[in-house]
Tab-separated table of C-alpha atoms and ligand atoms in Angstrom:
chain	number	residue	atom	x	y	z
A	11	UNK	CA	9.426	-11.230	-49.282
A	12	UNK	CA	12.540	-9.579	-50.785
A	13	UNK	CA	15.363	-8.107	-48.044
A	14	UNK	CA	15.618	-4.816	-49.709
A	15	UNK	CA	18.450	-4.273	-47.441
A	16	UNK	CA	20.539	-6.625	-49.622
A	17	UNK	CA	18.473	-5.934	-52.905
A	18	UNK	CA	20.446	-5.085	-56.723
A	19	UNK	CA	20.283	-1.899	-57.718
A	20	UNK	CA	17.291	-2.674	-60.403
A	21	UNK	CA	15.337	-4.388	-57.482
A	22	UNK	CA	15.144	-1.088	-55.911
A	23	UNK	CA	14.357	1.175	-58.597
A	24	UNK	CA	11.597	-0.876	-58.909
A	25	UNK	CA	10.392	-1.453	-55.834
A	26	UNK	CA	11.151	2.933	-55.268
A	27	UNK	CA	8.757	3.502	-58.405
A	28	UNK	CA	5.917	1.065	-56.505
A	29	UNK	CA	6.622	2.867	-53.173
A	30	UNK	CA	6.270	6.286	-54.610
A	31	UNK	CA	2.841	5.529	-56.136
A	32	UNK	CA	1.846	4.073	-53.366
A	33	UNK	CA	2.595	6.961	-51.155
A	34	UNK	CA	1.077	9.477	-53.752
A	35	UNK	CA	-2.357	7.852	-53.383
A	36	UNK	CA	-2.358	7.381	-49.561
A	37	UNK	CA	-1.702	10.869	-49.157
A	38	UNK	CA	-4.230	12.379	-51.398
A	39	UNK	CA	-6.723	10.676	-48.801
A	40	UNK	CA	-6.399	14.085	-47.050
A	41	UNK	CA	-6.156	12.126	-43.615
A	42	UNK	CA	-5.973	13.931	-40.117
A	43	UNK	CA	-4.492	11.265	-37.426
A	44	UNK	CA	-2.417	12.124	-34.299
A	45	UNK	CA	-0.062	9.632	-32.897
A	46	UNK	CA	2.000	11.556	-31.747
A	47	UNK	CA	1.573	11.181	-27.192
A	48	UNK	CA	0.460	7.864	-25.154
A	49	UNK	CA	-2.810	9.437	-24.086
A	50	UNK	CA	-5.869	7.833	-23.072
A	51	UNK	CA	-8.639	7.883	-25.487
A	52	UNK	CA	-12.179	9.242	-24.630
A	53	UNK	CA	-13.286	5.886	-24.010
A	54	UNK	CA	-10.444	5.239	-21.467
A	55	UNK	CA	-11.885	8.124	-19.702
A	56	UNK	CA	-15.030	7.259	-19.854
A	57	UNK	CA	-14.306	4.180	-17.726
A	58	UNK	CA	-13.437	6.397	-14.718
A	59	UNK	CA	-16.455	8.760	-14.709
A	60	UNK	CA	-17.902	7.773	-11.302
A	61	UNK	CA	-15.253	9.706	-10.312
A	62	UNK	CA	-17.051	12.659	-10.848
A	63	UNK	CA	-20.248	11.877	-8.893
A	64	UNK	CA	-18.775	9.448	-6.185
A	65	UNK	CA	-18.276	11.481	-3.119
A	66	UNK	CA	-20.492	14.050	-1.221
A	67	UNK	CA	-20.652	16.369	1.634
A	68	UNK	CA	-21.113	13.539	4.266
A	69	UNK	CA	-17.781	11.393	2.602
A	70	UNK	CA	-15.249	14.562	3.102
A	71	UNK	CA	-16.456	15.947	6.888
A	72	UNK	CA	-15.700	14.170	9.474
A	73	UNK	CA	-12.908	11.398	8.347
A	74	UNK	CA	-10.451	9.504	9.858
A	75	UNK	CA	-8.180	12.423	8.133
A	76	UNK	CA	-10.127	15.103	9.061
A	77	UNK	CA	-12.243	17.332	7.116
A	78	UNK	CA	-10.989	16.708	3.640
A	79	UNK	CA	-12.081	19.559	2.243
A	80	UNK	CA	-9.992	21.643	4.393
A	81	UNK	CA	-5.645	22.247	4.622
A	82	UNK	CA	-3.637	19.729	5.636
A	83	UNK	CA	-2.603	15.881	5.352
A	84	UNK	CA	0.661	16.363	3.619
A	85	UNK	CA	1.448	13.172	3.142
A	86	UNK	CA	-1.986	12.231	2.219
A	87	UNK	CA	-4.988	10.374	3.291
A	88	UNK	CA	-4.622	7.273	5.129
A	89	UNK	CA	-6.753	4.778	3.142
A	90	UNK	CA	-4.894	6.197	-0.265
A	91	UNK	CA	-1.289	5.498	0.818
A	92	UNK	CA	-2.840	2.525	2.190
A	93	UNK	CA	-3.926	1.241	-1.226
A	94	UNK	CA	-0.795	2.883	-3.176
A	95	UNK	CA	1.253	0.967	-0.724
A	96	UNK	CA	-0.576	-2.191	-1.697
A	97	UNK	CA	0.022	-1.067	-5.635
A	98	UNK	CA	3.643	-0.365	-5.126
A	99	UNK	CA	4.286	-3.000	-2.703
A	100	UNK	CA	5.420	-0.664	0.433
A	101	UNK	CA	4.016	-0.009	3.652
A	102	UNK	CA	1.561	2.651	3.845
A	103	UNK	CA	3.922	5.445	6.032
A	104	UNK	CA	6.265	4.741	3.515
A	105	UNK	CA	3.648	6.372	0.551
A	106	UNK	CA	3.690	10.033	-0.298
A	107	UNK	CA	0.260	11.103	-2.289
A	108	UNK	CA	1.204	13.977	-4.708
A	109	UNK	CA	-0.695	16.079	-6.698
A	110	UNK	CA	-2.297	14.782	-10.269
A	111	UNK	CA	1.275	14.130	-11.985
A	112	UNK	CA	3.959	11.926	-11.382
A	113	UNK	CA	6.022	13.776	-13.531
A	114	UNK	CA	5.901	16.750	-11.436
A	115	UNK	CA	7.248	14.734	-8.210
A	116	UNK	CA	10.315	13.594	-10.738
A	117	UNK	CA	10.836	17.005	-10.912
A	118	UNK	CA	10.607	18.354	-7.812
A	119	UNK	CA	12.572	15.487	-6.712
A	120	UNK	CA	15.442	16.420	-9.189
A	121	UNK	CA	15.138	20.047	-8.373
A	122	UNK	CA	15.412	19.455	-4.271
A	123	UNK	CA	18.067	16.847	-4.817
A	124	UNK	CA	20.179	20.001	-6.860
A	125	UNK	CA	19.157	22.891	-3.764
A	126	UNK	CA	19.427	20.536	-1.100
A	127	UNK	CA	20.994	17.168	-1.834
A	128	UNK	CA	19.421	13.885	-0.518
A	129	UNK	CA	19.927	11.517	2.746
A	130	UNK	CA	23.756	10.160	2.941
A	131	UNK	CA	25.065	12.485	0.065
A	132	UNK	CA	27.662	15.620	0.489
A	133	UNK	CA	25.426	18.474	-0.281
A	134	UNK	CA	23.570	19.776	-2.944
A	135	UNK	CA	24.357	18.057	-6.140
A	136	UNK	CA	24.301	21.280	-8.267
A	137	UNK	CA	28.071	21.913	-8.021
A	138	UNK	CA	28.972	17.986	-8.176
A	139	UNK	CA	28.433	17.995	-12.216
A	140	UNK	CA	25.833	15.439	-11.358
A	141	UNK	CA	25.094	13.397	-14.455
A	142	UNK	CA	21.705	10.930	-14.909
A	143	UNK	CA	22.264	7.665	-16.817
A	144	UNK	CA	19.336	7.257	-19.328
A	145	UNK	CA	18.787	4.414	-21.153
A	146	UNK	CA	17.567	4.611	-24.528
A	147	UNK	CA	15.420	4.971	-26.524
A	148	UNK	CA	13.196	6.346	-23.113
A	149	UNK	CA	10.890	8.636	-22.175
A	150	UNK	CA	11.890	12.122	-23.430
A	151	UNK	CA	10.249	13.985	-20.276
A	152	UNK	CA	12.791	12.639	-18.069
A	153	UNK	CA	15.486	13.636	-20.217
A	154	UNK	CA	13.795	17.292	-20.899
A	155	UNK	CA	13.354	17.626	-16.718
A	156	UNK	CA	17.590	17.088	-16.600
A	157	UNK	CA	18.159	19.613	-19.243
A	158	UNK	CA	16.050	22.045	-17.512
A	159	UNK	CA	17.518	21.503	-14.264
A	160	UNK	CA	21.291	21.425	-15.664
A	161	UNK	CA	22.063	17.907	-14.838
A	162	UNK	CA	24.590	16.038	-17.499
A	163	UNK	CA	23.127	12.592	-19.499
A	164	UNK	CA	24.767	9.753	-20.140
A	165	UNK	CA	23.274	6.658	-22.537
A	166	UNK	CA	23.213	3.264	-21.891
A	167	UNK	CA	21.551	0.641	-24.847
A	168	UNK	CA	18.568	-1.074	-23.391
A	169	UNK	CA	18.867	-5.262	-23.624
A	170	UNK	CA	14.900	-6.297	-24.069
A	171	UNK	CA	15.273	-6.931	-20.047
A	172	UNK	CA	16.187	-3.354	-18.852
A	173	UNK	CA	19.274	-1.356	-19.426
A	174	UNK	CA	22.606	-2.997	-20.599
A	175	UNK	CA	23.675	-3.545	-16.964
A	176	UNK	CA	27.341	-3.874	-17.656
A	177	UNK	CA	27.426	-0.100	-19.195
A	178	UNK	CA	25.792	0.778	-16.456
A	179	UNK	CA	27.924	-0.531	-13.389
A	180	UNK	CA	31.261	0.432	-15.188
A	181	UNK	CA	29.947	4.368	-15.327
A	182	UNK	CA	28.954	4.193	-11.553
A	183	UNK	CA	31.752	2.083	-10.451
A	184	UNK	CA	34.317	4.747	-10.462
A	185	UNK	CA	33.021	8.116	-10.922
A	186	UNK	CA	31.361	9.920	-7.964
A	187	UNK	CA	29.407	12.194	-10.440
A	188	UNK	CA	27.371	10.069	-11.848
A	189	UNK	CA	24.342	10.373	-9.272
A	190	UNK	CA	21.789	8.256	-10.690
A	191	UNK	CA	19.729	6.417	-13.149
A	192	UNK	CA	16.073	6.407	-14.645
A	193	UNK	CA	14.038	3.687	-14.980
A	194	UNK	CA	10.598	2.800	-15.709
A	195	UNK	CA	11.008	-1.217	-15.368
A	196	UNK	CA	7.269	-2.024	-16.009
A	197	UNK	CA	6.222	-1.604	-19.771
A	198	UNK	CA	9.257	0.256	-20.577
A	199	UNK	CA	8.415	3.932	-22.817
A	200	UNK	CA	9.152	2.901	-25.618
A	201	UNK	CA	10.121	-0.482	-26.183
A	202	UNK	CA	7.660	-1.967	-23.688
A	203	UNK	CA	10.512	-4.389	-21.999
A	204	UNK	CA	9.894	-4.916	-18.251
A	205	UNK	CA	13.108	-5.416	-16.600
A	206	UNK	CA	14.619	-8.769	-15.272
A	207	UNK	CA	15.393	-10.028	-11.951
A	208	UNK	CA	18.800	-9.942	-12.567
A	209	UNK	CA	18.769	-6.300	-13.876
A	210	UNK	CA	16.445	-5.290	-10.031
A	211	UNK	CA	19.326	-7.345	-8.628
A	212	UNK	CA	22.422	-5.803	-10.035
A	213	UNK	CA	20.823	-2.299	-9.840
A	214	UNK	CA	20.742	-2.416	-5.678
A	215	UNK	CA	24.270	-4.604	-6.003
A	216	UNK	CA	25.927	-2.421	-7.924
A	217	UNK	CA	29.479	-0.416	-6.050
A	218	UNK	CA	28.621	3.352	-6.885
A	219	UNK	CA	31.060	5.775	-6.472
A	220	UNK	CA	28.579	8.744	-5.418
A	221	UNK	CA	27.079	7.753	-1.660
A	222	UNK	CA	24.216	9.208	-2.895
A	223	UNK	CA	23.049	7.281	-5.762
A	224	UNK	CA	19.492	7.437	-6.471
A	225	UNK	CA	17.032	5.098	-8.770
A	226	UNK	CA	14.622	6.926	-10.073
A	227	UNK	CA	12.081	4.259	-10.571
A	228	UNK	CA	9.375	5.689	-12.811
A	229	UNK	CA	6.421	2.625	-12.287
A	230	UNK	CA	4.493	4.322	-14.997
A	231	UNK	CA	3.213	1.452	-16.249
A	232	UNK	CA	2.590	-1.402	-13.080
A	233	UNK	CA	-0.539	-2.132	-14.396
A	234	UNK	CA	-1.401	-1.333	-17.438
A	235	UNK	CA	-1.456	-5.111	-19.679
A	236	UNK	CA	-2.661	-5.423	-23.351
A	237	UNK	CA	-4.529	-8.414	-22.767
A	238	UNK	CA	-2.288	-11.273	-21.854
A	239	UNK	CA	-2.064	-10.700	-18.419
A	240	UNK	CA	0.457	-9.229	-16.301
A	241	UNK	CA	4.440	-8.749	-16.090
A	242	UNK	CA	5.977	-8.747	-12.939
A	243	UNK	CA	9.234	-6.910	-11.403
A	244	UNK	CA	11.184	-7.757	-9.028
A	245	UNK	CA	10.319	-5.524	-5.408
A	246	UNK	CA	13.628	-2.601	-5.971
A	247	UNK	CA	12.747	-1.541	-2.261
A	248	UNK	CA	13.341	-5.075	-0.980
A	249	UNK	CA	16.192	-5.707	-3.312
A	250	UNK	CA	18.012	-2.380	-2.071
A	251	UNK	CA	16.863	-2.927	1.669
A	252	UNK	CA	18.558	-6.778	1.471
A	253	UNK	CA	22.075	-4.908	-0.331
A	254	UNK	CA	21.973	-2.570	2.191
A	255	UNK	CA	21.026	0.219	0.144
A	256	UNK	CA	17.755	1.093	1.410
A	257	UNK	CA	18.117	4.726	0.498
A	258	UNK	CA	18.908	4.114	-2.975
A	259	UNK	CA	15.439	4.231	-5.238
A	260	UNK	CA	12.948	6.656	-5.916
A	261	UNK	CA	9.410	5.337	-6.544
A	262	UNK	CA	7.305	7.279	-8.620
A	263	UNK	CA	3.351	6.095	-9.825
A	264	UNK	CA	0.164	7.725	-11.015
A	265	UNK	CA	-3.380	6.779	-11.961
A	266	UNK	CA	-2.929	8.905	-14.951
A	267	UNK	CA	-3.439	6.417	-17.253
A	268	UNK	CA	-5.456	4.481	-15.011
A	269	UNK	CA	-8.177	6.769	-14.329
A	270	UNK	CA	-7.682	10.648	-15.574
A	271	UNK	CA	-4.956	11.966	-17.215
A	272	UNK	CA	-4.949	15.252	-15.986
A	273	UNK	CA	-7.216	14.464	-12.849
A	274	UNK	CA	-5.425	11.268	-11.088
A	275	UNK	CA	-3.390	11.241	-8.426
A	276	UNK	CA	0.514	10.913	-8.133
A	277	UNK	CA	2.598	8.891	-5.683
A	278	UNK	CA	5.981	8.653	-4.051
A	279	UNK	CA	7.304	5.733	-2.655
A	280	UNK	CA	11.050	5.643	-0.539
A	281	UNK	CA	12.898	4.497	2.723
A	282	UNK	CA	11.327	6.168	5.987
A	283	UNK	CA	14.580	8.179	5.438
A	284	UNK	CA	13.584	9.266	1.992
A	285	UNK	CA	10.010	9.958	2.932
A	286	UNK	CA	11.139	12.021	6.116
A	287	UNK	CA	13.467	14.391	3.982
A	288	UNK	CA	10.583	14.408	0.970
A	289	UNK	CA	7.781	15.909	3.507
A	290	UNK	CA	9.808	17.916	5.292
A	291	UNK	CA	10.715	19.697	1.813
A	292	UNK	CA	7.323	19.192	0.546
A	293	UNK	CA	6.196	21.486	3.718
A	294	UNK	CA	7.246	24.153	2.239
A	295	UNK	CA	5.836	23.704	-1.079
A	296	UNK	CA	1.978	23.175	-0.132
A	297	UNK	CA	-0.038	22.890	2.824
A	298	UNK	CA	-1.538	20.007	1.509
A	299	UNK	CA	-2.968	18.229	-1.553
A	300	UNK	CA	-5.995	17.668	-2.764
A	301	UNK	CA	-7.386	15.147	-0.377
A	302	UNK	CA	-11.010	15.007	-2.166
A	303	UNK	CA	-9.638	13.470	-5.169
A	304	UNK	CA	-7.656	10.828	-3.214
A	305	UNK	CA	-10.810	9.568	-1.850
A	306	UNK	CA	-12.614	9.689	-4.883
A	307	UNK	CA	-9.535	7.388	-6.134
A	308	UNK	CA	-9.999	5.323	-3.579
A	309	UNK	CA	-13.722	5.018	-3.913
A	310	UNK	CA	-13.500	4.467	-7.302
A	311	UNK	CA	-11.337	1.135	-7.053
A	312	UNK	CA	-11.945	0.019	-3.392
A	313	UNK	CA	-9.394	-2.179	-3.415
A	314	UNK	CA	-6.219	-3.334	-5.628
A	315	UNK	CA	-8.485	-6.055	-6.683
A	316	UNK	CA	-10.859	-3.412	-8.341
A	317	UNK	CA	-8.026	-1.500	-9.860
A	318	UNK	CA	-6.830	-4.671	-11.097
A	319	UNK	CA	-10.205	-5.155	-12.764
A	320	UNK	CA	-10.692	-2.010	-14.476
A	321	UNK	CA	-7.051	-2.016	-15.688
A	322	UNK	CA	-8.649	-5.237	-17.774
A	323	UNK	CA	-11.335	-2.556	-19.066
A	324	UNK	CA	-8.623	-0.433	-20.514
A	325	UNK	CA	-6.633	-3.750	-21.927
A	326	UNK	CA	-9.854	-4.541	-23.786
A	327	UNK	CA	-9.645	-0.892	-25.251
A	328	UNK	CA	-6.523	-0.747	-26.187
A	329	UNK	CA	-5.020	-4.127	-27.001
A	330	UNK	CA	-6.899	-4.271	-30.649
A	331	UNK	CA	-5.010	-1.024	-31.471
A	332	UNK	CA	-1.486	-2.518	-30.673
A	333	UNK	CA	-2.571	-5.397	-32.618
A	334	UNK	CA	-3.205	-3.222	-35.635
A	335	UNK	CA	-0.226	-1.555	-35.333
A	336	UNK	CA	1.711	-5.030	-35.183
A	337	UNK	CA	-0.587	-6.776	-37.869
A	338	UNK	CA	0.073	-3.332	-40.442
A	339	UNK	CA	4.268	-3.593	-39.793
A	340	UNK	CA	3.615	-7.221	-40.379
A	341	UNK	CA	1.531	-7.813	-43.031
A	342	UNK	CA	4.015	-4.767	-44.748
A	343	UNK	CA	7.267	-5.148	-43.590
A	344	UNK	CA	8.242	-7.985	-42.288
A	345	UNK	CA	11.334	-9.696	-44.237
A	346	UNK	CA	12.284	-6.524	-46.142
A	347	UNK	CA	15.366	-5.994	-43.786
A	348	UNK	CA	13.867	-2.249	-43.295
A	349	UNK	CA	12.581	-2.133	-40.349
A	350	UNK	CA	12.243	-3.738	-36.688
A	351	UNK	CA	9.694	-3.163	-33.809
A	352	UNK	CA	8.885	-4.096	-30.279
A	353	UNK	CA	5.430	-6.246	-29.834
A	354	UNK	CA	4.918	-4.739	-26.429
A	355	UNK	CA	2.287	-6.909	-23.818
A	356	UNK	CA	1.745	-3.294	-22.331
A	357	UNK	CA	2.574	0.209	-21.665
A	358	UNK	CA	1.666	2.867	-24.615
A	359	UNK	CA	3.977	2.604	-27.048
A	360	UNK	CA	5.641	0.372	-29.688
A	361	UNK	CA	9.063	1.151	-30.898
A	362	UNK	CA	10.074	0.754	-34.059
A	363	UNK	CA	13.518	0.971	-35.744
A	364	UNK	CA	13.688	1.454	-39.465
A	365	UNK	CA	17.167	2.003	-41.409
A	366	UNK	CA	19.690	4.187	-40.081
A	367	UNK	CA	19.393	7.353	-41.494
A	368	UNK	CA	15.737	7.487	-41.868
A	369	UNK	CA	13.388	7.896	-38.862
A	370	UNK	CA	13.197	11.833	-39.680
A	371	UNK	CA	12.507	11.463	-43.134
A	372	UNK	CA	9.460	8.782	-42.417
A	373	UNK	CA	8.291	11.151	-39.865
A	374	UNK	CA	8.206	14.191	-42.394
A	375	UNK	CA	6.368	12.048	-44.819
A	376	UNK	CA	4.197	10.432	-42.583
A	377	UNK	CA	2.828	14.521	-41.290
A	378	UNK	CA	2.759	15.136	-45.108
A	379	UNK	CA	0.227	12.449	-45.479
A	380	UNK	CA	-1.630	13.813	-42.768
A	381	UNK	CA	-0.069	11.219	-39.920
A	382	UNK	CA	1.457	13.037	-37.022
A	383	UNK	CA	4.307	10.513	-35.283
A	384	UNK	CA	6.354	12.033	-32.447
A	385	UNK	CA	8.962	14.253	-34.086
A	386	UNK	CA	12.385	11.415	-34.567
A	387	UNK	CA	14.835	11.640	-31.520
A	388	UNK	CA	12.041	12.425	-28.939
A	389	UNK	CA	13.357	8.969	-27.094
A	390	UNK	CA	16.931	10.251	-26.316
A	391	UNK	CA	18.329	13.481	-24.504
A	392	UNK	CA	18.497	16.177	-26.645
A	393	UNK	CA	16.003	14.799	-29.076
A	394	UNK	CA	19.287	13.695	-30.673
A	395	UNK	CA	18.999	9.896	-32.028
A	396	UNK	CA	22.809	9.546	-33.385
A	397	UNK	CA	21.367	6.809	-35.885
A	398	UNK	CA	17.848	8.626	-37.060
A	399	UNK	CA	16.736	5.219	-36.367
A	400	UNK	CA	14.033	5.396	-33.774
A	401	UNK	CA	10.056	6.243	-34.114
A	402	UNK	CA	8.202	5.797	-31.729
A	403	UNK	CA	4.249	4.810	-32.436
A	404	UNK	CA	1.913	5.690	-29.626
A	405	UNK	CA	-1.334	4.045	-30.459
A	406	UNK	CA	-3.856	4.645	-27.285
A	407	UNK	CA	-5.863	7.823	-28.298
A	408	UNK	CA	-7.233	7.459	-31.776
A	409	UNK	CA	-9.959	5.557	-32.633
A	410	UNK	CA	-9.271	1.894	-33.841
A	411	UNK	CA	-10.112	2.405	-37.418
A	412	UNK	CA	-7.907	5.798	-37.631
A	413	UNK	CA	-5.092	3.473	-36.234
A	414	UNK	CA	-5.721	0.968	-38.844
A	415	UNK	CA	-5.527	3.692	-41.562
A	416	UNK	CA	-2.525	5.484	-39.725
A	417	UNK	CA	-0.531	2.742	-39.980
A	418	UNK	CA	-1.084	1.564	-43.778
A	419	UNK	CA	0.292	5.591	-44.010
A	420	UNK	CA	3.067	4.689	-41.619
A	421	UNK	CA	4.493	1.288	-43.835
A	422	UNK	CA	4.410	3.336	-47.294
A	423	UNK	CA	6.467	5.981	-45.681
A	424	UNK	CA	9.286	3.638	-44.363
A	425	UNK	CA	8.896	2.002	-47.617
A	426	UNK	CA	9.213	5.288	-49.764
A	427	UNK	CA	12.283	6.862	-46.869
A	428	UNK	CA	14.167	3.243	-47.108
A	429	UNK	CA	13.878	2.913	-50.841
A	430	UNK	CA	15.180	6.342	-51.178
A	431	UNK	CA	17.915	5.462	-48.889
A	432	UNK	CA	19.209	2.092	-50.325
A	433	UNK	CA	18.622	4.015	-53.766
A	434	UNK	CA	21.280	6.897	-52.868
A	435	UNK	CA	23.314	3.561	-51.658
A	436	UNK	CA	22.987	2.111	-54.803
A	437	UNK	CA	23.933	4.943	-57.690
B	30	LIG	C1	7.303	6.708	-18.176
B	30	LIG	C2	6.316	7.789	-17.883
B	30	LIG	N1	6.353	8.404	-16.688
B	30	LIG	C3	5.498	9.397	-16.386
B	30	LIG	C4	4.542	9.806	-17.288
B	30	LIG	C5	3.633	10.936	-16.915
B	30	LIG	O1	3.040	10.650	-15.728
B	30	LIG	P1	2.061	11.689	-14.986
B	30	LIG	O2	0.869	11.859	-15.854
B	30	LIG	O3	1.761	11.005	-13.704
B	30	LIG	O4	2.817	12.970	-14.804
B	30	LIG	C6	4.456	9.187	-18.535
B	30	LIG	C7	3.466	9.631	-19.524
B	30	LIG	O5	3.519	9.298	-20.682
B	30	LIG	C8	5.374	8.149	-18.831
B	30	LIG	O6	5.352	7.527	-20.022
């Protein structure tokens, strides 16, 4: 296969005139595919749909919690922190049971930790210029729930084990505004790296200069595999507990891709300091959350062992799509000095880099063709990739086949937006 990226200037007129024709055929196929969000697709569902027959009148009266069907239980249900404990490796009184979405607990973390402050800090941060270190590319909700709530970012590269560590202890080391860092160390969004024992390690080592530095640990991903079985990560509660930073992380969860997206059930794990300040905040927000759906969680599963086994359900789902999208990059790209992407073993995404320059311009084509790709710079704060490098190719909801065909639409668009690249290179 010819590198293009070192190609003569003949080479690429040529292979530009194949690219364009190319292109012109795929997209009078008049296609319709959406890859645009890691969401589950119908058949992922369908694998949870006991849930919506499992409990009755005689399963919510009279529990160890009470009548479920009634106000209270802030923290939530005993046998579901019991099991979430077991999934994020805490003890049960140390598990807070949101409502359906993990993202909304990041938030309202954020937001209380700008009113109020947190345990061992000076106050509310809003006032502190508290900035968030995000490494990227990541997950663009996290960066749109800092703009929203006024708090400054700050990049760090990520390594293929977690973020570039040194970047990251240098910022903290000596400036007190920097108040904390997200992370999703499982099955990173996007590029699918889980992070390194070193990286958990050096994370709770690390000197901060704020008192209050917080790891927001977004476990998004703890068990979702493709197939091969799964990663593991080091325990970030233990690690900070042994460095004597117990009140350092955040841990965040959800069965939203395990069971429902919209209809799962989000968790919070911290220090009993943490979880103290979190309920006694929460108290004011709700007088409890919906305690029917944690049992119908918990009925669902049983135990970890039976979420364990149903997340193999959704690997055998999904796993054939992520091959598709790595055998079509492949099978196109590979050796043409174009392009680069992540070959994930699980999460919902695969990132792919293609020449500086370009990711908007594959994007544009790729929706022209009838391919929707989350719009270019989605993965950093501000939606502002400062090498229009970065797409990234969420494979989970369409159908196999419409992945398969998505994809050959994908490789002739970085073919035609390279090309056209080197070409202007070139005259
Ligand atoms: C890293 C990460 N965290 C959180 C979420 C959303 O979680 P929830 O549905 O629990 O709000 C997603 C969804 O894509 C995600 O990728």
């Amino acid at each position: 296969m010819t590198d293009l990226s070192k190609a003569g200037a003949d080479q690429i007129s040529a292979a530009l005139a194949e690219a364009k024709t190319a292109y012109g055929q795929i997209r009078g196929r008049n296609l319709a595919f959406d890859m645009t969000r890691g969401k589950p697709s119908a058949a992922q569902l369908d694998l949870a749909d006991a849930l919506l027959t499992n409990v009755d009148h005689d399963d919510v009266v009279g529990t160890d919690a009470g009548d479920l069907r009634n106000y209270g239980g802030l923290a939530g249900i005993p046998a579901c922190r019991k099991l979430f404990g077991e999934y994020l490796g805490v003890p049960a009184d140390q598990v807070v049971i949101g409502g359906n979405s993990s993202l909304q607990l990041m938030y309202g973390t954020l937001a209380r930790c700008m009113t109020f402050g947190v345990v061992g800090g000076e106050g509310p941060w809003r006032g502190q210029n508290p900035t968030v270190i995000c490494p990227v590319p990541g997950y663009d909700r996290h960066f749109a729930a800092c703009e929203e709530l006024g708090i400054k970012m700050v990049t760090v590269g990520m390594t293929g084990e977690g973020p570039d560590m040194d970047a990251v202890e240098e910022l903290v080391a000596s400036d007190p505004s920097i108040k904390a860092i997200w992370c999703v160390p499982k099955y990173s969004n996007p590029t699918g790296e889980t992070y390194s024992d070193e990286t958990v390690d050096r994370l709770a080592k690390m000197k901060t200069a704020a008192p209050d530095f917080r790891i927001l640990w977004d476990n998004a991903y703890a068990v979702h595999h493709l197939g091969e079985g799964l990663d593991e990560v080091k325990d970030i509660m233990a690690a900070c507990e042994v460095a004597g930073c117990p009140d350092r992380p955040f841990v965040f969860g959800s069965t939203s891709k395990i069971t429902y997206a919209g209809a799962g059930i989000a968790v919070f794990a911290g220090s009993p300091a943490n979880v103290k300040d979190t309920l006694d905040h929460l108290f004011f927000e709700t007088i409890g959350p919906d305690k029917i759906n944690q049992l119908r969680q918990v009925k669902f599963f049983g135990d970890m062992k039976g979420l364990l086994a149903h997340m193999d359900e959704h690997a055998a789902l999904i796993g054939p799509k992520f091959k598709a999208v790595d055998e079509a990059l492949t099978r196109h790209l590979t050796g043409k000095g174009i392009a680069t992407w992540t070959k994930p073993k699980g999460g919902y995404f695969v990132s792919l880099d293609v020449l500086d320059g370009c990711a908007k311009e594959v994007i544009r084509l790729a929706d022209e063709a009838g391919v929707k790709l989350t719009p270019a710079g989605s993965c950093y704060p501000y939606g502002d990739d400062p090498n229009d490098r970065n797409i990234r190719l969420a494979p989970t909801l369409p159908p196999l086949d419409e992945v398969k065909q998505a994809m050959e639409v994908v490789c002739a668009c970085i073919e035609l937006a390279c090309l056209n690249k080197l070409a202007e290179g070139a005259d």
